[in-house]
Amino acid sequence: MSDPIALSAAEAASRVHAGALDPAELFDAYQSRAAADELNAFTWVAEEPPTATAAMAEGPLGGVPLAVKDLFCTRGVPSQAGSRILQGYEPPYTATAVERLEQAGAPLLGKTNQDEFAMGSSNENSGYGPVLNPWDRGRVPGGSSGGSAAAVAAGLAPWALGTDTGGSIRQPASLCGIVGLKPTYGAVSRYGMIAFASSLDQAGPLTRNVTDAALILGQMVGPRDRCDSTSLEFPESIELPTATRLDGAAIGVPEELSGEGIEDGVLRAFEETLHIAERLGATVKRCRLPHAPHALSAYYVLAPAEASSNLARYDGVRYGLREEAETLLEMYTRTRRDGFGAEVKRRIMLGTYALSSGYYEAYYGRAQRVRTKIVEDFRAAFEDFDLVACPTSPTVAFELGARTGDPLAMYMSDVLTVPMSLAGVPALSLPNGMSDGLPTGFQLAGPPFSENRLLDVAFALEQAIDFDAVPARA
Ligand code: GLN
């Protein structure tokens, strides 16, 4: 094989293990592509492979380089979370998820662009400029892990880490035609992830195919991390998927997430995949998640509330931007005024309001109760079904600028991904064929810790759909 870029990450790892591919060459091949990135997908690219590359290559990830969303702390490497308030910030430690992957043999290739503090669905809220969708550079890649998705889709990175609070792995994966998996809440440590909404934030992979997702996820989960009290031990190891049939699998299609407000082309592609699932032996039936229509409103109370508290730490005192001023209060005010972008300020104000005394019960308390109902809805659905399926995003990638003036239109991008986030259940987006020349995503969700099942079903569908995840690389 002359072009290592054409290999999937799992294929590259096995060639490295077989001695048929030099990991330093593999790194260089991606490094030069990432350094010449025209999509603004990267905010930092490593200059050379780590000195330990040869030793790393012996690990299960075979020395296959990894792109990492900027909000993961990486020691001595800029970690800015897409925000000007953290410009040039180099943390003194590395996030557990990244550290586990480095130890398993994936060297850091670069840090990827994202919406500021992961707040957004298009990457246009980045303090470092928007990312372009490799399928059509006039369109957004989705967000907030847009840099990770664009980099993998364009073959600038073999695989990438993202985070998903309300859809930020799955939606950009869908818009860029790749696989994105949000694990069960708690399955991957949040230690060293710059926080947005801590009860929802979860790290996961963006990959060219399902096998790559399984390979890398297997190294992210495992024993619980003492540094994150919400992390959980994964009850089993992640297996590489092999299913070719789906006999006996019961898939529910929630009525609330598969009709209204979804583009025709997206629905058509979704229904075609459901037929494929039936052909492979699955039973597909309509089901209900009665409270799902309230998920988005609850999310846009809960996530800003948590964000307003998490972002209080950017005060110009300890790290990040500091604007000099006569008084302490003025220093705080100027620093936060200049350092945060408009969407972040909007969320802080919304969240602070939702938590304020006198309104707390009416907003935050009520949203929490909706969240409980949604958890119960999923639990009930999983008594009858192994998995539920719906489209990932109601639309294909939209044009740059199309939703920037209308926050509600932007928030609607998450209407099909937020319910799973509130329920804490694992969910995966699989490339699902094209609509108007742009990729669409098929979303599968399962009960907590059903990642192996999700990956297996997705793998069987992937073989039958036969989607080429890499857009033309002119
Ligand atoms: N787009 C959603 C938001 O803006 C979700 C973001 C995310 O998952 N980080 O909050």
Coordinates of C-alpha atoms and ligand atoms in Angstrom, one line a residue:
M1 CA 0.0 0.0 0.0
S2 CA 1.6 3.2 -1.1
D3 CA -0.8 5.7 0.5
P4 CA -1.1 5.2 4.2
I5 CA -3.8 7.9 4.4
A6 CA -6.2 5.6 2.5
L7 CA -6.0 3.0 5.4
S8 CA -8.6 3.1 8.2
A9 CA -7.0 3.6 11.6
A10 CA -7.5 -0.1 12.5
E11 CA -5.9 -1.2 9.2
A12 CA -3.0 1.1 9.8
A13 CA -2.6 -0.2 13.3
S14 CA -2.5 -3.8 12.1
R15 CA 0.1 -3.0 9.4
V16 CA 2.2 -1.3 11.9
H17 CA 2.0 -4.3 14.2
A18 CA 2.9 -6.6 11.2
G19 CA 6.0 -4.5 10.5
A20 CA 4.6 -3.5 7.1
L21 CA 4.1 0.2 7.9
D22 CA 6.6 2.5 9.7
P23 CA 4.7 4.5 12.4
A24 CA 7.0 7.5 11.9
E25 CA 6.1 7.6 8.2
L26 CA 2.5 7.3 9.1
F27 CA 2.8 10.2 11.5
D28 CA 4.6 12.3 8.9
A29 CA 2.0 11.6 6.2
Y30 CA -0.8 12.9 8.5
Q31 CA 1.3 15.7 9.9
S32 CA 2.0 17.2 6.6
R33 CA -1.7 17.0 5.6
A34 CA -2.8 18.5 9.0
A35 CA -0.2 21.3 8.7
A36 CA -1.5 22.2 5.3
D37 CA -5.2 22.1 6.6
E38 CA -7.3 24.5 4.5
L39 CA -10.5 23.8 6.6
N40 CA -9.3 25.5 9.8
A41 CA -9.9 22.2 11.5
F42 CA -6.7 22.4 13.6
T43 CA -5.7 25.0 16.1
W44 CA -2.4 23.4 16.8
V45 CA -0.4 20.7 14.9
A46 CA 2.5 18.7 16.4
E47 CA 5.8 19.4 14.5
E48 CA 7.1 16.0 14.8
P49 CA 6.2 12.6 16.2
P50 CA 7.0 12.0 19.8
T51 CA 10.3 10.4 20.5
A52 CA 8.6 7.4 21.9
T53 CA 6.7 6.6 18.7
A54 CA 8.4 3.3 18.1
A55 CA 7.5 2.1 21.6
M56 CA 4.0 3.5 21.3
A57 CA 3.5 1.6 18.1
E58 CA 3.6 -1.7 20.1
G59 CA 0.5 -0.7 21.9
P60 CA -3.0 -1.7 20.7
L61 CA -3.5 1.6 18.8
G62 CA -0.3 0.9 16.8
G63 CA 1.2 4.4 16.8
V64 CA -1.8 5.7 14.7
P65 CA -1.8 9.5 15.4
L66 CA -4.8 11.1 17.1
A67 CA -6.4 14.5 16.7
V68 CA -7.9 15.9 19.9
K69 CA -10.6 18.4 20.5
D70 CA -9.1 21.6 21.9
L71 CA -11.0 21.4 25.2
F72 CA -9.0 18.4 26.4
C73 CA -6.0 19.5 28.5
T74 CA -2.7 18.4 27.0
R75 CA 0.4 19.1 29.0
G76 CA 2.6 21.9 27.5
V77 CA 0.3 22.2 24.4
P78 CA -2.2 25.0 23.9
S79 CA -5.6 24.0 25.2
Q80 CA -7.9 26.9 24.5
A81 CA -11.4 25.3 24.2
G82 CA -12.1 27.5 21.2
S83 CA -12.1 30.6 23.5
R84 CA -10.0 33.7 23.4
I85 CA -10.1 33.8 27.2
L86 CA -7.8 30.8 27.2
Q87 CA -5.6 31.9 24.3
G88 CA -2.1 30.4 24.7
Y89 CA -3.1 28.5 27.8
E90 CA -0.8 25.4 28.3
P91 CA -2.0 23.2 31.1
P92 CA 0.3 21.4 33.5
Y93 CA -1.4 18.1 33.0
T94 CA -3.1 15.9 30.4
A95 CA -6.7 14.7 30.4
T96 CA -7.2 11.1 31.4
A97 CA -8.9 10.1 28.1
V98 CA -5.9 11.5 26.1
E99 CA -3.4 10.0 28.5
R100 CA -5.0 6.5 28.2
L101 CA -4.9 6.8 24.4
E102 CA -1.3 7.9 24.4
Q103 CA -0.4 5.0 26.6
A104 CA -2.3 2.6 24.3
G105 CA -0.1 3.9 21.4
A106 CA -1.8 6.9 19.8
P107 CA 0.5 9.9 19.6
L108 CA -1.0 13.4 19.6
L109 CA -1.2 14.8 16.1
G110 CA -2.9 18.1 16.8
K111 CA -5.7 19.9 18.6
T112 CA -8.9 20.6 16.8
N113 CA -11.0 23.7 16.5
Q114 CA -14.4 23.8 18.2
D115 CA -17.2 26.0 19.3
E116 CA -16.2 28.1 22.3
F117 CA -16.5 25.9 25.4
A118 CA -18.4 23.5 23.2
M119 CA -21.4 25.7 23.0
G120 CA -22.7 25.5 19.4
S121 CA -23.8 23.3 16.6
S122 CA -21.8 24.7 13.7
N123 CA -18.3 25.6 14.9
E124 CA -19.1 29.3 14.1
N125 CA -18.8 30.2 17.8
S126 CA -15.1 29.4 17.8
G127 CA -12.8 32.3 18.9
Y128 CA -10.5 31.0 16.2
G129 CA -12.7 31.1 13.1
P130 CA -15.2 28.7 11.6
V131 CA -14.3 25.2 10.3
L132 CA -15.3 24.4 6.8
N133 CA -17.1 21.2 5.8
P134 CA -14.9 19.1 3.5
W135 CA -17.9 18.0 1.5
D136 CA -18.8 21.6 0.6
R137 CA -16.6 24.4 1.9
G138 CA -19.5 26.9 2.0
R139 CA -21.2 24.8 4.7
V140 CA -20.6 24.2 8.4
P141 CA -19.1 20.9 9.7
G142 CA -21.5 20.9 12.6
G143 CA -20.4 21.4 16.2
S144 CA -19.2 21.7 18.7
S145 CA -16.6 19.0 17.7
G146 CA -16.5 20.4 14.1
G147 CA -12.7 20.5 13.8
S148 CA -12.4 16.8 14.8
A149 CA -15.2 15.8 12.4
A150 CA -13.8 17.8 9.5
A151 CA -10.3 16.5 10.1
V152 CA -11.3 12.9 10.0
A153 CA -13.7 13.3 7.1
A154 CA -11.0 15.0 5.0
G155 CA -8.3 12.5 5.8
L156 CA -6.3 15.0 7.8
A157 CA -6.4 12.7 10.8
P158 CA -7.1 8.9 11.1
W159 CA -9.3 9.4 14.1
A160 CA -10.2 12.1 16.6
L161 CA -11.5 12.7 20.1
G162 CA -14.5 14.9 20.6
T163 CA -17.0 15.6 23.4
D164 CA -20.7 15.5 23.4
T165 CA -22.9 17.4 25.9
G166 CA -26.1 17.6 23.8
G167 CA -24.9 16.2 20.4
S168 CA -21.5 17.6 19.8
I169 CA -19.9 14.3 18.6
R170 CA -22.9 12.8 16.8
Q171 CA -24.2 15.9 14.9
P172 CA -20.8 16.9 13.4
A173 CA -20.2 13.2 12.6
S174 CA -23.5 13.2 10.8
L175 CA -22.8 16.4 8.9
C176 CA -19.3 15.2 7.8
G177 CA -20.2 11.6 6.9
I178 CA -18.3 9.8 9.6
V179 CA -19.0 7.7 12.7
G180 CA -19.4 9.4 16.1
L181 CA -20.0 7.7 19.4
K182 CA -21.1 9.3 22.6
P183 CA -20.5 6.7 25.3
T184 CA -22.7 6.1 28.4
Y185 CA -22.3 9.1 30.8
G186 CA -19.5 8.3 33.2
A187 CA -17.9 5.6 30.9
V188 CA -15.0 7.9 30.0
S189 CA -13.3 10.1 32.6
R190 CA -14.0 13.8 32.4
Y191 CA -10.8 14.6 34.2
G192 CA -8.9 17.3 32.2
M193 CA -11.8 18.1 30.0
I194 CA -12.5 21.9 30.2
A195 CA -16.1 21.8 31.5
F196 CA -19.2 23.0 29.9
A197 CA -22.1 21.2 31.6
S198 CA -20.6 18.6 33.9
S199 CA -23.7 16.4 34.3
L200 CA -23.8 15.9 30.5
D201 CA -20.3 16.2 29.1
Q202 CA -18.9 13.0 27.7
A203 CA -15.8 12.2 25.6
G204 CA -15.9 9.9 22.6
P205 CA -14.4 9.0 19.3
L206 CA -15.0 10.4 15.7
T207 CA -13.8 7.8 13.2
R208 CA -14.0 6.8 9.5
N209 CA -15.8 3.6 10.4
V210 CA -17.3 1.5 13.2
T211 CA -14.4 -0.8 13.7
D212 CA -12.1 2.2 14.3
A213 CA -14.6 3.5 16.9
A214 CA -14.6 0.2 18.7
L215 CA -10.8 0.0 18.7
I216 CA -10.3 3.4 20.2
L217 CA -13.2 3.3 22.6
G218 CA -11.8 0.1 24.0
Q219 CA -8.8 2.1 25.2
M220 CA -10.8 5.0 26.7
V221 CA -13.0 3.0 29.0
G222 CA -12.0 0.6 31.6
P223 CA -11.3 1.1 35.3
R224 CA -12.9 4.1 36.9
D225 CA -10.7 7.2 37.2
R226 CA -10.0 8.3 40.7
C227 CA -9.7 11.9 39.4
D228 CA -13.3 12.0 38.3
S229 CA -15.8 10.9 40.9
T230 CA -18.6 10.5 38.3
S231 CA -16.6 8.1 36.2
L232 CA -17.6 4.4 36.3
E233 CA -15.8 1.2 35.7
F234 CA -16.9 -0.3 32.3
P235 CA -18.4 -3.7 33.0
E236 CA -16.9 -5.5 30.1
S237 CA -14.2 -5.0 27.4
I238 CA -15.1 -3.4 24.1
E239 CA -14.9 -6.0 21.3
L240 CA -14.2 -5.3 17.7
P241 CA -17.6 -5.8 15.9
T242 CA -18.2 -8.7 13.6
A243 CA -22.0 -9.0 13.2
T244 CA -23.3 -9.4 9.6
R245 CA -26.9 -10.3 10.6
L246 CA -29.3 -8.6 13.0
D247 CA -31.6 -11.6 13.7
G248 CA -33.4 -11.2 17.0
A249 CA -32.5 -7.5 17.3
A250 CA -35.5 -5.3 18.2
I251 CA -35.2 -1.7 17.1
G252 CA -37.7 0.9 18.2
V253 CA -38.3 4.1 16.2
P254 CA -39.5 6.8 18.5
E255 CA -42.4 8.6 16.9
E256 CA -41.4 11.9 18.5
L257 CA -37.9 11.8 16.9
S258 CA -38.7 10.6 13.4
G259 CA -41.3 12.9 11.8
E260 CA -41.9 16.6 12.2
G261 CA -39.2 19.1 11.3
I262 CA -36.9 16.6 9.6
E263 CA -35.8 17.2 6.0
D264 CA -37.3 14.9 3.4
G265 CA -34.0 13.7 2.2
V266 CA -32.8 12.9 5.7
L267 CA -36.0 11.0 6.4
R268 CA -35.7 9.0 3.2
A269 CA -32.1 8.0 3.9
F270 CA -33.2 7.0 7.5
E271 CA -36.0 4.9 6.3
E272 CA -33.8 3.1 3.7
T273 CA -31.5 2.1 6.5
L274 CA -34.4 0.8 8.5
H275 CA -35.3 -1.4 5.6
I276 CA -31.7 -2.6 5.5
A277 CA -32.0 -3.5 9.2
E278 CA -35.1 -5.5 8.5
R279 CA -33.5 -7.3 5.6
L280 CA -30.7 -8.2 7.9
G281 CA -33.2 -9.8 10.3
A282 CA -34.0 -7.1 12.8
T283 CA -37.6 -6.3 13.8
V284 CA -38.3 -2.6 13.5
K285 CA -41.4 -1.1 15.2
R286 CA -42.6 2.4 16.1
C287 CA -42.2 3.3 19.8
R288 CA -42.8 6.3 22.1
L289 CA -40.6 8.6 24.1
P290 CA -43.5 10.8 25.3
H291 CA -41.4 13.5 26.9
A292 CA -38.8 13.8 24.2
P293 CA -40.5 16.9 22.7
H294 CA -39.6 18.7 25.9
A295 CA -35.9 17.7 25.9
L296 CA -34.6 20.6 24.0
S297 CA -36.2 23.2 26.3
A298 CA -35.0 21.3 29.4
Y299 CA -31.5 21.1 28.0
Y300 CA -31.3 24.8 27.2
V301 CA -32.1 25.5 30.9
L302 CA -29.8 22.8 32.4
A303 CA -26.8 23.2 30.2
P304 CA -26.5 27.0 30.6
A305 CA -27.1 26.7 34.3
E306 CA -24.2 24.4 34.7
A307 CA -22.1 26.4 32.3
S308 CA -22.7 29.6 34.3
S309 CA -21.3 28.0 37.3
N310 CA -18.4 26.2 35.5
L311 CA -17.3 29.3 33.7
A312 CA -17.2 31.4 36.9
R313 CA -13.5 30.3 37.1
Y314 CA -12.4 32.5 34.2
D315 CA -11.9 35.6 36.2
G316 CA -8.5 36.8 35.0
V317 CA -6.9 35.7 38.3
R318 CA -5.5 32.3 37.9
Y319 CA -5.1 31.6 34.2
G320 CA -6.1 32.8 30.8
L321 CA -6.7 36.3 29.8
R322 CA -6.4 39.2 32.2
E323 CA -7.3 42.7 31.3
E324 CA -5.6 45.2 33.6
A325 CA -7.9 47.7 35.5
E326 CA -8.0 50.0 38.5
T327 CA -10.2 47.8 40.6
L328 CA -10.7 44.1 41.0
L329 CA -14.3 44.3 39.9
E330 CA -13.3 46.2 36.8
M331 CA -10.6 43.6 36.0
Y332 CA -13.2 40.8 36.2
T333 CA -15.7 42.7 34.0
R334 CA -13.2 43.6 31.3
T335 CA -11.6 40.2 31.2
R336 CA -14.9 38.5 30.8
R337 CA -16.3 41.1 28.4
D338 CA -13.3 40.8 26.1
G339 CA -12.5 37.1 26.6
F340 CA -15.9 35.5 26.0
G341 CA -17.8 35.4 22.7
A342 CA -21.5 36.3 22.3
E343 CA -22.9 32.8 22.6
V344 CA -21.0 32.1 25.8
K345 CA -22.2 35.4 27.3
R346 CA -25.8 34.5 26.3
R347 CA -25.5 31.1 28.0
I348 CA -24.0 32.6 31.2
M349 CA -26.8 35.1 31.4
L350 CA -29.5 32.5 30.7
G351 CA -28.0 30.1 33.2
T352 CA -27.5 32.6 35.9
Y353 CA -31.1 33.7 35.5
A354 CA -32.4 30.1 35.6
L355 CA -30.5 29.6 38.9
S356 CA -31.4 32.9 40.6
S357 CA -33.4 32.8 43.7
G358 CA -37.1 33.1 43.1
Y359 CA -36.8 31.5 39.6
Y360 CA -34.8 28.4 40.5
E361 CA -37.8 26.2 41.0
A362 CA -39.6 27.5 38.0
Y363 CA -36.7 26.9 35.6
Y364 CA -34.0 24.7 36.9
G365 CA -36.2 22.5 39.2
R366 CA -38.7 22.0 36.4
A367 CA -36.1 21.2 33.8
Q368 CA -34.6 18.6 36.2
R369 CA -38.1 17.0 36.5
V370 CA -38.4 16.8 32.7
R371 CA -35.0 15.2 32.7
T372 CA -36.2 12.5 35.1
K373 CA -39.2 11.8 32.8
I374 CA -36.9 11.4 29.8
V375 CA -34.7 9.0 31.7
E376 CA -37.9 7.0 32.5
D377 CA -39.0 7.1 28.9
F378 CA -35.8 5.6 27.7
R379 CA -35.9 3.0 30.4
A380 CA -39.4 2.0 29.4
A381 CA -38.5 1.9 25.7
F382 CA -35.5 -0.4 26.5
E383 CA -37.9 -2.9 28.2
D384 CA -39.4 -3.6 24.8
F385 CA -36.5 -2.8 22.4
D386 CA -32.7 -3.5 22.4
L387 CA -32.0 -0.2 20.7
V388 CA -33.8 2.9 19.4
A389 CA -33.1 4.6 16.1
C390 CA -33.7 8.0 14.7
P391 CA -31.9 10.4 12.4
T392 CA -29.0 12.2 14.0
S393 CA -29.6 15.7 12.6
P394 CA -32.8 17.0 11.2
T395 CA -30.9 18.5 8.3
V396 CA -27.8 18.0 6.3
A397 CA -24.9 20.5 6.7
F398 CA -26.2 24.1 6.4
E399 CA -24.5 27.0 4.8
L400 CA -22.1 29.1 6.8
G401 CA -23.9 32.0 8.4
A402 CA -27.4 30.5 7.9
R403 CA -28.2 30.2 11.6
T404 CA -25.8 32.6 13.3
G405 CA -28.4 35.3 13.6
D406 CA -31.0 33.0 15.0
P407 CA -30.0 31.2 18.2
L408 CA -33.3 29.2 18.3
A409 CA -32.7 27.9 14.8
M410 CA -29.2 26.9 15.8
Y411 CA -30.5 25.2 19.0
M412 CA -32.9 23.2 16.9
S413 CA -29.9 21.4 15.3
D414 CA -29.8 19.3 18.5
V415 CA -33.4 18.3 18.8
L416 CA -32.7 14.6 17.9
T417 CA -29.5 14.2 20.0
V418 CA -30.3 16.0 23.3
P419 CA -32.8 13.4 24.6
M420 CA -30.0 10.7 24.8
S421 CA -27.7 13.2 26.5
L422 CA -30.3 14.0 29.2
A423 CA -30.8 10.2 29.7
G424 CA -27.1 9.6 29.9
V425 CA -27.4 6.7 27.4
P426 CA -24.8 5.8 24.7
A427 CA -25.6 6.8 21.2
L428 CA -23.8 6.5 17.9
S429 CA -24.2 8.2 14.5
L430 CA -23.5 6.2 11.4
P431 CA -23.2 7.5 7.9
N432 CA -26.5 6.8 6.2
G433 CA -26.2 7.8 2.6
M434 CA -26.5 11.1 0.9
S435 CA -29.2 13.8 0.5
D436 CA -28.6 16.5 -2.1
G437 CA -24.9 15.5 -2.3
L438 CA -24.4 15.8 1.5
P439 CA -24.1 13.0 4.1
T440 CA -26.8 12.2 6.6
G441 CA -26.6 10.3 9.9
F442 CA -28.4 7.3 11.3
Q443 CA -28.5 7.4 15.1
L444 CA -28.7 4.4 17.3
A445 CA -29.1 4.6 21.1
G446 CA -29.1 1.8 23.7
P447 CA -29.3 1.3 27.5
P448 CA -26.3 2.3 29.7
F449 CA -23.2 0.2 28.8
S450 CA -24.7 -1.3 25.7
E451 CA -21.8 0.0 23.6
N452 CA -20.8 -3.4 22.3
R453 CA -24.3 -4.0 21.1
L454 CA -24.5 -0.5 19.5
L455 CA -21.2 -1.1 17.7
D456 CA -22.2 -4.5 16.5
V457 CA -25.5 -3.4 15.0
A458 CA -23.9 -0.3 13.5
F459 CA -21.2 -2.5 12.0
A460 CA -23.7 -4.9 10.3
L461 CA -25.6 -1.8 8.9
E462 CA -22.3 -0.2 7.8
Q463 CA -21.3 -3.3 5.7
A464 CA -24.7 -3.2 4.0
I465 CA -24.8 0.5 3.5
D466 CA -21.3 0.6 2.0
F467 CA -20.8 4.3 2.4
D468 CA -17.5 5.8 1.5
A469 CA -16.6 8.1 4.4
V470 CA -13.9 10.1 2.7
P471 CA -15.0 12.9 0.4
A472 CA -12.9 13.5 -2.7
R473 CA -9.5 14.8 -1.6
A474 CA -8.5 17.0 -4.5
Ligands
GLN1 N1 -25.1 22.2 20.3 C1 -25.4 21.9 21.6 C2 -25.1 23.2 22.4 O1 -24.8 24.2 21.9 C3 -24.6 20.8 22.1 C4 -23.2 21.1 22.3 C5 -22.4 20.0 22.9 O2 -22.8 18.9 22.8 N2 -21.2 20.3 23.4 O3 -25.2 23.2 23.6

